[in-house]
Amino acid sequence: MNTNVNLNAALGVLAFLGTGGLLLLMGALLLYTLFARKYKLTSKVLGAGLLVGCLYLGLLLAFSLASSRKALARGEEKHFCEIDCHLAYSVIDVTRTKTLGSGPNALTASGTFTLLTIKTRFDETTISATRGNGLLYPNSRVIKILDEQGREYEPSTEGQRVLNISQGGGTPVETPLRPGESYTTTLAFDLPDDARNPTLSMREGEWVTRFIIGHENSPLHGKTLFQLDGPQKGKSEG
């Protein structure tokens, strides 16, 4: 299974919260020793806090360095761990066109419009025994296309507007789901003609994920991307 973490999500969150709580407690104790002028104890608390912080940072970097970059073929899923369940995403269609819409709503791309259809699926096999059938509200998603030169492209605002009017962009990616449900979303990107070997980057947008051990947003962690060109899942070129 291709996921956005290489450590169990619940463990990563618990480690972050536990370490944060311990450091806050040590910070309060440090202030007490300063006000009470117990300077020998101050140095011990400060040393303990630095040790805890270094251990956490070491684990964060260790899991990042143990990860690797992946590029998924068309149709392969990337699972986002939502603590007690998974949302699975896959690119199921890529279409390129110079224009979108017709008549007064026609829009010509600066380069070429790349239309990506993304499937979102709530994997019901990953829910905990006590979760139930309640709605899951996805965390925010940051979606960009990257080319081999390292340039990044966000969805085209005007292209998306015209797409929604003329063809429909499907269901927004932040729409909640129940276990077993799925929907598709089509996004419009205006890529320059010299963009080579494009890949789709889709990750969580919350800043706190940068400090979660094993999360792909953490420093130096390998990213799981989606190939936009090449063979589809289960098929070979030829």
PDB file of C-alpha atoms in Angstrom:
ATOM      1  CA  MET A   1       0.000   0.000   0.000  1.00  0.00           C
ATOM      2  CA  ASN A   2       1.323   3.444  -0.959  1.00  0.00           C
ATOM      3  CA  THR A   3       0.678   5.909   1.863  1.00  0.00           C
ATOM      4  CA  ASN A   4       1.658   9.457   2.839  1.00  0.00           C
ATOM      5  CA  VAL A   5       3.429   8.129   5.974  1.00  0.00           C
ATOM      6  CA  ASN A   6       6.051   5.475   6.761  1.00  0.00           C
ATOM      7  CA  LEU A   7       5.075   5.273  10.422  1.00  0.00           C
ATOM      8  CA  ASN A   8       1.609   4.393  11.698  1.00  0.00           C
ATOM      9  CA  ALA A   9      -0.304   7.687  11.701  1.00  0.00           C
ATOM     10  CA  ALA A  10      -1.708   7.221  15.198  1.00  0.00           C
ATOM     11  CA  LEU A  11       1.770   6.540  16.601  1.00  0.00           C
ATOM     12  CA  GLY A  12       3.156   9.593  14.832  1.00  0.00           C
ATOM     13  CA  VAL A  13       0.455  11.857  16.246  1.00  0.00           C
ATOM     14  CA  LEU A  14       0.797  10.387  19.746  1.00  0.00           C
ATOM     15  CA  ALA A  15       4.576  10.868  19.651  1.00  0.00           C
ATOM     16  CA  PHE A  16       4.121  14.501  18.564  1.00  0.00           C
ATOM     17  CA  LEU A  17       1.517  15.272  21.227  1.00  0.00           C
ATOM     18  CA  GLY A  18       3.391  13.402  23.954  1.00  0.00           C
ATOM     19  CA  THR A  19       6.682  15.110  23.165  1.00  0.00           C
ATOM     20  CA  GLY A  20       5.000  18.507  22.914  1.00  0.00           C
ATOM     21  CA  GLY A  21       3.268  18.013  26.251  1.00  0.00           C
ATOM     22  CA  LEU A  22       6.502  16.897  27.907  1.00  0.00           C
ATOM     23  CA  LEU A  23       8.401  19.912  26.565  1.00  0.00           C
ATOM     24  CA  LEU A  24       5.663  22.266  27.803  1.00  0.00           C
ATOM     25  CA  LEU A  25       5.870  20.682  31.235  1.00  0.00           C
ATOM     26  CA  MET A  26       9.640  21.061  31.236  1.00  0.00           C
ATOM     27  CA  GLY A  27       9.278  24.678  30.123  1.00  0.00           C
ATOM     28  CA  ALA A  28       6.993  25.416  33.056  1.00  0.00           C
ATOM     29  CA  LEU A  29       9.405  23.675  35.420  1.00  0.00           C
ATOM     30  CA  LEU A  30      12.286  25.674  33.947  1.00  0.00           C
ATOM     31  CA  LEU A  31      10.485  28.945  34.672  1.00  0.00           C
ATOM     32  CA  TYR A  32       9.813  27.806  38.241  1.00  0.00           C
ATOM     33  CA  THR A  33      13.494  27.016  38.867  1.00  0.00           C
ATOM     34  CA  LEU A  34      14.474  30.445  37.558  1.00  0.00           C
ATOM     35  CA  PHE A  35      11.982  32.296  39.753  1.00  0.00           C
ATOM     36  CA  ALA A  36      12.933  30.137  42.747  1.00  0.00           C
ATOM     37  CA  ARG A  37      16.633  30.644  41.958  1.00  0.00           C
ATOM     38  CA  LYS A  38      17.274  26.910  41.962  1.00  0.00           C
ATOM     39  CA  TYR A  39      19.905  27.200  39.269  1.00  0.00           C
ATOM     40  CA  LYS A  40      21.354  23.689  39.652  1.00  0.00           C
ATOM     41  CA  LEU A  41      17.923  22.289  38.905  1.00  0.00           C
ATOM     42  CA  THR A  42      17.573  24.776  36.052  1.00  0.00           C
ATOM     43  CA  SER A  43      20.542  23.311  34.204  1.00  0.00           C
ATOM     44  CA  LYS A  44      19.225  19.777  34.692  1.00  0.00           C
ATOM     45  CA  VAL A  45      15.753  20.652  33.360  1.00  0.00           C
ATOM     46  CA  LEU A  46      17.278  22.505  30.419  1.00  0.00           C
ATOM     47  CA  GLY A  47      19.516  19.537  29.623  1.00  0.00           C
ATOM     48  CA  ALA A  48      16.592  17.112  29.835  1.00  0.00           C
ATOM     49  CA  GLY A  49      14.524  19.305  27.521  1.00  0.00           C
ATOM     50  CA  LEU A  50      17.324  19.493  24.965  1.00  0.00           C
ATOM     51  CA  LEU A  51      17.741  15.714  25.126  1.00  0.00           C
ATOM     52  CA  VAL A  52      14.026  15.116  24.497  1.00  0.00           C
ATOM     53  CA  GLY A  53      14.027  17.607  21.632  1.00  0.00           C
ATOM     54  CA  CYS A  54      17.117  16.060  20.038  1.00  0.00           C
ATOM     55  CA  LEU A  55      15.702  12.544  20.343  1.00  0.00           C
ATOM     56  CA  TYR A  56      12.487  13.613  18.639  1.00  0.00           C
ATOM     57  CA  LEU A  57      14.366  15.458  15.893  1.00  0.00           C
ATOM     58  CA  GLY A  58      16.596  12.431  15.406  1.00  0.00           C
ATOM     59  CA  LEU A  59      13.605  10.121  14.962  1.00  0.00           C
ATOM     60  CA  LEU A  60      11.952  12.627  12.609  1.00  0.00           C
ATOM     61  CA  LEU A  61      15.031  12.707  10.365  1.00  0.00           C
ATOM     62  CA  ALA A  62      15.626   8.945  10.649  1.00  0.00           C
ATOM     63  CA  PHE A  63      12.172   8.114   9.281  1.00  0.00           C
ATOM     64  CA  SER A  64      12.577  10.750   6.573  1.00  0.00           C
ATOM     65  CA  LEU A  65      15.932   9.348   5.442  1.00  0.00           C
ATOM     66  CA  ALA A  66      14.480   5.814   5.466  1.00  0.00           C
ATOM     67  CA  SER A  67      11.754   6.901   3.029  1.00  0.00           C
ATOM     68  CA  SER A  68      12.022   7.038  -0.760  1.00  0.00           C
ATOM     69  CA  ARG A  69      10.435   8.926  -3.614  1.00  0.00           C
ATOM     70  CA  LYS A  70       7.723   7.062  -5.536  1.00  0.00           C
ATOM     71  CA  ALA A  71       5.965   7.807  -8.816  1.00  0.00           C
ATOM     72  CA  LEU A  72       2.648   5.949  -9.156  1.00  0.00           C
ATOM     73  CA  ALA A  73       1.295   4.775 -12.514  1.00  0.00           C
ATOM     74  CA  ARG A  74      -2.126   5.814 -13.777  1.00  0.00           C
ATOM     75  CA  GLY A  75      -4.777   4.208 -11.595  1.00  0.00           C
ATOM     76  CA  GLU A  76      -2.486   3.365  -8.661  1.00  0.00           C
ATOM     77  CA  GLU A  77      -3.739   4.657  -5.324  1.00  0.00           C
ATOM     78  CA  LYS A  78      -2.061   6.809  -2.717  1.00  0.00           C
ATOM     79  CA  HIS A  79      -3.589   6.397   0.741  1.00  0.00           C
ATOM     80  CA  PHE A  80      -3.844   9.312   3.142  1.00  0.00           C
ATOM     81  CA  CYS A  81      -3.926   8.084   6.742  1.00  0.00           C
ATOM     82  CA  GLU A  82      -6.682   9.801   8.741  1.00  0.00           C
ATOM     83  CA  ILE A  83      -5.735   8.188  12.085  1.00  0.00           C
ATOM     84  CA  ASP A  84      -8.450   5.490  12.107  1.00  0.00           C
ATOM     85  CA  CYS A  85      -9.156   5.186   8.369  1.00  0.00           C
ATOM     86  CA  HIS A  86      -7.725   5.854   4.916  1.00  0.00           C
ATOM     87  CA  LEU A  87      -8.725   7.990   1.953  1.00  0.00           C
ATOM     88  CA  ALA A  88      -7.334   6.618  -1.313  1.00  0.00           C
ATOM     89  CA  TYR A  89      -6.585   8.884  -4.294  1.00  0.00           C
ATOM     90  CA  SER A  90      -5.749   7.950  -7.867  1.00  0.00           C
ATOM     91  CA  VAL A  91      -5.422   9.709 -11.223  1.00  0.00           C
ATOM     92  CA  ILE A  92      -7.831   7.946 -13.570  1.00  0.00           C
ATOM     93  CA  ASP A  93      -7.733  10.220 -16.629  1.00  0.00           C
ATOM     94  CA  VAL A  94      -5.475  12.851 -18.214  1.00  0.00           C
ATOM     95  CA  THR A  95      -6.711  14.974 -21.114  1.00  0.00           C
ATOM     96  CA  ARG A  96      -4.917  17.788 -22.937  1.00  0.00           C
ATOM     97  CA  THR A  97      -6.568  20.532 -24.960  1.00  0.00           C
ATOM     98  CA  LYS A  98      -5.743  24.011 -26.203  1.00  0.00           C
ATOM     99  CA  THR A  99      -9.182  25.464 -25.460  1.00  0.00           C
ATOM    100  CA  LEU A 100     -11.938  24.996 -22.936  1.00  0.00           C
ATOM    101  CA  GLY A 101     -15.610  25.881 -23.292  1.00  0.00           C
ATOM    102  CA  SER A 102     -17.325  27.387 -26.297  1.00  0.00           C
ATOM    103  CA  GLY A 103     -18.897  30.625 -27.414  1.00  0.00           C
ATOM    104  CA  PRO A 104     -18.593  33.471 -24.907  1.00  0.00           C
ATOM    105  CA  ASN A 105     -17.169  31.077 -22.324  1.00  0.00           C
ATOM    106  CA  ALA A 106     -14.341  29.823 -24.569  1.00  0.00           C
ATOM    107  CA  LEU A 107     -10.876  30.083 -23.042  1.00  0.00           C
ATOM    108  CA  THR A 108      -7.523  29.511 -24.761  1.00  0.00           C
ATOM    109  CA  ALA A 109      -4.583  28.275 -22.717  1.00  0.00           C
ATOM    110  CA  SER A 110      -1.307  30.164 -22.532  1.00  0.00           C
ATOM    111  CA  GLY A 111       0.300  26.779 -23.116  1.00  0.00           C
ATOM    112  CA  THR A 112      -1.876  23.663 -23.024  1.00  0.00           C
ATOM    113  CA  PHE A 113      -4.675  22.783 -20.625  1.00  0.00           C
ATOM    114  CA  THR A 114      -4.044  19.529 -18.787  1.00  0.00           C
ATOM    115  CA  LEU A 115      -7.261  18.157 -17.285  1.00  0.00           C
ATOM    116  CA  LEU A 116      -6.767  15.652 -14.476  1.00  0.00           C
ATOM    117  CA  THR A 117      -9.566  13.452 -13.193  1.00  0.00           C
ATOM    118  CA  ILE A 118      -8.825  12.314  -9.645  1.00  0.00           C
ATOM    119  CA  LYS A 119     -10.791   9.626  -7.846  1.00  0.00           C
ATOM    120  CA  THR A 120     -11.267   9.890  -4.075  1.00  0.00           C
ATOM    121  CA  ARG A 121     -12.277   6.688  -2.272  1.00  0.00           C
ATOM    122  CA  PHE A 122     -12.980   6.080   1.422  1.00  0.00           C
ATOM    123  CA  ASP A 123     -11.395   2.658   1.939  1.00  0.00           C
ATOM    124  CA  GLU A 124     -13.886   0.954   4.231  1.00  0.00           C
ATOM    125  CA  THR A 125     -11.419  -1.863   4.994  1.00  0.00           C
ATOM    126  CA  THR A 126      -9.221   0.560   6.969  1.00  0.00           C
ATOM    127  CA  ILE A 127     -11.715   1.845   9.542  1.00  0.00           C
ATOM    128  CA  SER A 128     -11.451   0.925  13.195  1.00  0.00           C
ATOM    129  CA  ALA A 129     -14.047  -1.381  14.763  1.00  0.00           C
ATOM    130  CA  THR A 130     -15.614   1.482  16.732  1.00  0.00           C
ATOM    131  CA  ARG A 131     -15.670   4.189  14.073  1.00  0.00           C
ATOM    132  CA  GLY A 132     -19.146   3.635  12.667  1.00  0.00           C
ATOM    133  CA  ASN A 133     -20.594   5.068   9.441  1.00  0.00           C
ATOM    134  CA  GLY A 134     -20.127   8.759  10.159  1.00  0.00           C
ATOM    135  CA  LEU A 135     -18.863  11.278   7.623  1.00  0.00           C
ATOM    136  CA  LEU A 136     -15.136  11.819   7.243  1.00  0.00           C
ATOM    137  CA  TYR A 137     -14.105  15.396   6.462  1.00  0.00           C
ATOM    138  CA  PRO A 138     -10.770  15.307   4.602  1.00  0.00           C
ATOM    139  CA  ASN A 139      -7.900  17.480   5.761  1.00  0.00           C
ATOM    140  CA  SER A 140      -6.895  20.236   3.370  1.00  0.00           C
ATOM    141  CA  ARG A 141      -5.061  19.155   0.229  1.00  0.00           C
ATOM    142  CA  VAL A 142      -2.308  20.942  -1.669  1.00  0.00           C
ATOM    143  CA  ILE A 143      -2.406  19.874  -5.326  1.00  0.00           C
ATOM    144  CA  LYS A 144       0.263  20.892  -7.833  1.00  0.00           C
ATOM    145  CA  ILE A 145       1.892  19.615 -10.995  1.00  0.00           C
ATOM    146  CA  LEU A 146       5.695  19.427 -11.039  1.00  0.00           C
ATOM    147  CA  ASP A 147       7.861  19.201 -14.158  1.00  0.00           C
ATOM    148  CA  GLU A 148      11.390  17.805 -14.545  1.00  0.00           C
ATOM    149  CA  GLN A 149      12.863  21.291 -14.183  1.00  0.00           C
ATOM    150  CA  GLY A 150      11.394  21.556 -10.689  1.00  0.00           C
ATOM    151  CA  ARG A 151       8.741  24.106 -11.621  1.00  0.00           C
ATOM    152  CA  GLU A 152       5.374  23.948  -9.857  1.00  0.00           C
ATOM    153  CA  TYR A 153       1.944  24.692 -11.306  1.00  0.00           C
ATOM    154  CA  GLU A 154      -1.299  25.206  -9.428  1.00  0.00           C
ATOM    155  CA  PRO A 155      -4.758  24.658 -10.966  1.00  0.00           C
ATOM    156  CA  SER A 156      -5.778  27.464 -13.323  1.00  0.00           C
ATOM    157  CA  THR A 157      -8.417  29.672 -11.698  1.00  0.00           C
ATOM    158  CA  GLU A 158      -9.936  30.758 -15.015  1.00  0.00           C
ATOM    159  CA  GLY A 159      -9.558  27.322 -16.543  1.00  0.00           C
ATOM    160  CA  GLN A 160     -11.359  25.749 -13.598  1.00  0.00           C
ATOM    161  CA  ARG A 161     -14.155  28.294 -13.812  1.00  0.00           C
ATOM    162  CA  VAL A 162     -14.735  27.571 -17.511  1.00  0.00           C
ATOM    163  CA  LEU A 163     -14.435  23.820 -16.946  1.00  0.00           C
ATOM    164  CA  ASN A 164     -17.086  23.944 -14.226  1.00  0.00           C
ATOM    165  CA  ILE A 165     -19.426  25.861 -16.538  1.00  0.00           C
ATOM    166  CA  SER A 166     -18.890  23.808 -19.686  1.00  0.00           C
ATOM    167  CA  GLN A 167     -18.196  20.250 -18.549  1.00  0.00           C
ATOM    168  CA  GLY A 168     -18.346  20.187 -14.791  1.00  0.00           C
ATOM    169  CA  GLY A 169     -15.394  19.669 -12.509  1.00  0.00           C
ATOM    170  CA  GLY A 170     -17.004  16.885 -10.539  1.00  0.00           C
ATOM    171  CA  THR A 171     -17.032  16.871  -6.736  1.00  0.00           C
ATOM    172  CA  PRO A 172     -14.624  19.140  -4.796  1.00  0.00           C
ATOM    173  CA  VAL A 173     -11.825  17.177  -3.098  1.00  0.00           C
ATOM    174  CA  GLU A 174     -12.755  18.512   0.351  1.00  0.00           C
ATOM    175  CA  THR A 175     -16.233  16.916   0.186  1.00  0.00           C
ATOM    176  CA  PRO A 176     -16.817  14.490   3.112  1.00  0.00           C
ATOM    177  CA  LEU A 177     -17.499  10.786   2.549  1.00  0.00           C
ATOM    178  CA  ARG A 178     -18.835   7.766   4.380  1.00  0.00           C
ATOM    179  CA  PRO A 179     -17.024   4.391   4.369  1.00  0.00           C
ATOM    180  CA  GLY A 180     -17.111   2.820   0.904  1.00  0.00           C
ATOM    181  CA  GLU A 181     -18.129   6.039  -0.912  1.00  0.00           C
ATOM    182  CA  SER A 182     -16.138   7.633  -3.724  1.00  0.00           C
ATOM    183  CA  TYR A 183     -16.299  10.522  -6.179  1.00  0.00           C
ATOM    184  CA  THR A 184     -14.240  12.094  -8.962  1.00  0.00           C
ATOM    185  CA  THR A 185     -12.827  15.595  -9.338  1.00  0.00           C
ATOM    186  CA  THR A 186     -11.487  17.172 -12.532  1.00  0.00           C
ATOM    187  CA  LEU A 187      -8.869  19.905 -12.236  1.00  0.00           C
ATOM    188  CA  ALA A 188      -7.598  22.197 -15.006  1.00  0.00           C
ATOM    189  CA  PHE A 189      -3.910  23.151 -15.220  1.00  0.00           C
ATOM    190  CA  ASP A 190      -2.434  25.527 -17.819  1.00  0.00           C
ATOM    191  CA  LEU A 191       1.026  24.074 -18.483  1.00  0.00           C
ATOM    192  CA  PRO A 192       3.670  25.686 -20.688  1.00  0.00           C
ATOM    193  CA  ASP A 193       4.592  23.718 -23.790  1.00  0.00           C
ATOM    194  CA  ASP A 194       8.106  23.063 -22.473  1.00  0.00           C
ATOM    195  CA  ALA A 195       6.880  21.289 -19.309  1.00  0.00           C
ATOM    196  CA  ARG A 196       8.401  17.817 -19.517  1.00  0.00           C
ATOM    197  CA  ASN A 197       7.622  14.627 -17.558  1.00  0.00           C
ATOM    198  CA  PRO A 198       4.895  16.179 -15.395  1.00  0.00           C
ATOM    199  CA  THR A 199       3.946  14.518 -12.123  1.00  0.00           C
ATOM    200  CA  LEU A 200       1.114  15.333  -9.741  1.00  0.00           C
ATOM    201  CA  SER A 201       1.914  16.236  -6.148  1.00  0.00           C
ATOM    202  CA  MET A 202      -0.962  15.813  -3.708  1.00  0.00           C
ATOM    203  CA  ARG A 203      -0.293  16.275  -0.003  1.00  0.00           C
ATOM    204  CA  GLU A 204      -1.868  17.459   3.231  1.00  0.00           C
ATOM    205  CA  GLY A 205      -1.948  21.214   3.746  1.00  0.00           C
ATOM    206  CA  GLU A 206      -1.798  21.440   7.549  1.00  0.00           C
ATOM    207  CA  TRP A 207       1.531  22.972   8.662  1.00  0.00           C
ATOM    208  CA  VAL A 208       1.700  20.795  11.778  1.00  0.00           C
ATOM    209  CA  THR A 209       2.258  17.692   9.605  1.00  0.00           C
ATOM    210  CA  ARG A 210       5.816  18.957   8.983  1.00  0.00           C
ATOM    211  CA  PHE A 211       6.631  17.929  12.551  1.00  0.00           C
ATOM    212  CA  ILE A 212       4.982  14.482  12.536  1.00  0.00           C
ATOM    213  CA  ILE A 213       7.466  11.586  12.509  1.00  0.00           C
ATOM    214  CA  GLY A 214       7.123   9.579   9.296  1.00  0.00           C
ATOM    215  CA  HIS A 215       4.859  12.073   7.503  1.00  0.00           C
ATOM    216  CA  GLU A 216       5.800  12.902   3.919  1.00  0.00           C
ATOM    217  CA  ASN A 217       5.577  16.622   4.740  1.00  0.00           C
ATOM    218  CA  SER A 218       8.393  16.301   7.278  1.00  0.00           C
ATOM    219  CA  PRO A 219      11.879  17.559   6.243  1.00  0.00           C
ATOM    220  CA  LEU A 220      13.794  15.393   3.736  1.00  0.00           C
ATOM    221  CA  HIS A 221      10.977  12.819   3.514  1.00  0.00           C
ATOM    222  CA  GLY A 222      10.475  11.133   0.141  1.00  0.00           C
ATOM    223  CA  LYS A 223       7.290  12.122  -1.675  1.00  0.00           C
ATOM    224  CA  THR A 224       4.745   9.843  -3.344  1.00  0.00           C
ATOM    225  CA  LEU A 225       3.727  11.430  -6.659  1.00  0.00           C
ATOM    226  CA  PHE A 226       1.457  10.472  -9.553  1.00  0.00           C
ATOM    227  CA  GLN A 227       2.826   9.975 -13.060  1.00  0.00           C
ATOM    228  CA  LEU A 228       0.735  11.757 -15.674  1.00  0.00           C
ATOM    229  CA  ASP A 229       2.337  10.163 -18.732  1.00  0.00           C
ATOM    230  CA  GLY A 230       3.310   6.563 -19.389  1.00  0.00           C
ATOM    231  CA  PRO A 231       1.488   3.223 -18.957  1.00  0.00           C
ATOM    232  CA  GLN A 232      -1.605   2.765 -16.852  1.00  0.00           C
ATOM    233  CA  LYS A 233      -1.769   0.397 -13.891  1.00  0.00           C
ATOM    234  CA  GLY A 234      -1.749  -3.177 -15.067  1.00  0.00           C
ATOM    235  CA  LYS A 235      -0.715  -2.209 -18.612  1.00  0.00           C
ATOM    236  CA  SER A 236       2.654  -1.969 -20.299  1.00  0.00           C
ATOM    237  CA  GLU A 237       3.840   0.151 -23.175  1.00  0.00           C
ATOM    238  CA  GLY A 238       4.045  -1.527 -26.544  1.00  0.00           C
TER     239      GLY A 238
END
